[in-house]
Amino acid sequence: MEPPKASPLVQGRLAERPLKPALTRGWRRRCPNCGSGPLLSGYLKVADHCPVCEEPFHHQRADDGPAYLTILIVGHLMAPMIMFLYAELHMEPLIMATVLTVICVALSLYLLPRIKGAFIALQWARRMHGFGSPDGTAEH
Ligand SMILES: [Zn+2]
């Protein structure tokens, strides 16, 4: 006897989910499933679902991960830059503080939504937090 066939929706949810394309789509703030629909409905607000392929995003759990990674990256870029500007270029402290503040804020604002998209794409590709369940409910 043949096992019962899964519906197209369930088949789609059980299909292969390659990590690299998903991360690229997430970094571009696009749906990790289809790559067309927007992942975020605001600067950092995650859309409830993809308007193109109907993939639900409501169970994502990025939490503090994107902020942590953004601080980690920006901090590791800023610290050597401070050392270089102060020790090698002998830059005025007030000018240095102003320049580095602008770079720090701009880089953080650029990275945060992209890292959040990549975090959600990782969860989607690894079927974490309900992304793998056929009915889209969260598993704990
Ligand atoms: Zn989609």
XYZ file of C-alpha atoms and ligand atoms in Angstrom:
141
model
C 0.000 0.000 0.000
C 1.269 3.443 -0.962
C 1.754 6.051 1.778
C -0.663 8.984 1.567
C 0.607 11.878 -0.571
C 1.267 15.191 1.140
C -0.621 18.239 -0.092
C 1.384 20.732 -2.248
C 1.595 23.062 0.778
C 3.081 20.318 2.960
C 5.402 19.178 0.129
C 6.686 22.763 -0.190
C 7.385 22.920 3.524
C 9.252 19.602 3.473
C 11.328 20.451 0.385
C 15.085 21.002 0.469
C 16.085 24.390 1.883
C 19.674 25.243 0.844
C 21.341 27.557 3.340
C 23.441 29.830 1.105
C 20.659 31.122 -1.200
C 18.413 31.564 1.840
C 21.067 33.646 3.620
C 21.609 35.752 0.494
C 17.881 36.396 0.188
C 17.645 37.202 3.872
C 20.589 39.618 3.626
C 18.736 41.354 0.763
C 15.682 41.510 3.107
C 13.688 39.250 0.792
C 11.632 36.151 1.554
C 14.050 33.222 2.071
C 11.604 30.896 0.285
C 10.874 32.725 -2.995
C 13.342 35.642 -2.945
C 10.729 38.082 -4.278
C 8.479 39.161 -1.431
C 9.709 41.573 1.246
C 10.772 39.955 4.530
C 10.450 43.139 6.565
C 7.378 45.385 6.594
C 9.265 48.269 8.219
C 12.867 49.073 9.042
C 13.078 46.105 11.436
C 9.463 44.877 11.704
C 9.108 41.398 10.248
C 6.188 40.858 7.855
C 3.546 38.386 9.014
C 3.926 36.368 5.819
C 5.339 36.678 2.307
C 2.821 38.408 -0.009
C 4.169 36.433 -3.013
C 4.493 32.811 -1.785
C 2.492 33.050 1.479
C 5.418 31.686 3.543
C 4.600 32.604 7.171
C 7.231 34.561 9.132
C 5.250 35.170 12.331
C 7.100 32.454 14.259
C 10.610 33.830 13.636
C 12.675 34.285 16.788
C 15.570 36.557 15.829
C 15.278 38.330 19.199
C 18.580 39.997 20.219
C 20.756 37.972 17.815
C 20.971 40.569 15.010
C 21.722 43.408 17.455
C 24.398 41.312 19.175
C 26.091 40.441 15.873
C 25.874 44.046 14.641
C 27.566 45.337 17.810
C 30.186 42.596 17.524
C 31.070 43.506 13.925
C 30.909 47.301 14.331
C 32.892 47.169 17.579
C 35.629 45.076 16.017
C 35.896 47.546 13.137
C 35.796 50.662 15.340
C 38.417 49.631 17.906
C 41.349 49.306 15.445
C 40.158 52.443 13.644
C 40.352 54.427 16.904
C 43.861 53.112 17.510
C 44.943 53.948 13.951
C 43.422 57.441 13.854
C 44.769 58.389 17.262
C 48.223 56.775 17.202
C 49.173 57.057 13.518
C 47.311 60.114 12.226
C 47.301 62.089 15.520
C 43.769 63.228 14.780
C 42.098 65.830 17.025
C 39.981 63.951 19.607
C 36.842 66.003 18.891
C 37.105 65.473 15.140
C 37.877 61.797 15.660
C 34.856 61.357 17.959
C 32.594 63.088 15.448
C 33.842 61.084 12.453
C 33.727 57.755 14.294
C 30.249 58.429 15.681
C 28.893 59.055 12.186
C 30.619 55.919 10.822
C 29.447 53.811 13.786
C 25.795 54.893 13.523
C 25.692 54.620 9.720
C 27.311 51.174 9.699
C 24.992 49.909 12.457
C 21.886 51.198 10.639
C 23.089 49.554 7.418
C 23.959 46.176 8.959
C 21.107 45.640 11.449
C 18.182 44.933 9.045
C 20.392 42.856 6.754
C 21.721 40.731 9.608
C 18.167 40.338 10.917
C 17.079 39.116 7.474
C 19.957 36.626 7.402
C 19.068 35.427 10.934
C 15.459 34.760 9.934
C 16.626 33.062 6.721
C 18.904 30.802 8.794
C 15.960 29.842 11.017
C 13.843 29.187 7.914
C 16.536 27.059 6.202
C 17.160 25.015 9.360
C 13.397 24.680 10.070
C 13.694 26.279 13.488
C 10.842 27.784 15.526
C 7.918 26.438 13.493
C 9.420 27.094 10.036
C 9.484 23.332 9.470
C 6.078 22.299 10.740
C 3.474 21.769 8.007
C 0.831 23.876 9.734
C 3.294 26.669 10.594
C 2.820 26.343 14.325
C 5.804 26.864 16.596
C 7.480 23.845 18.153
C 9.048 24.011 21.565
Zn 8.065 34.374 -0.497
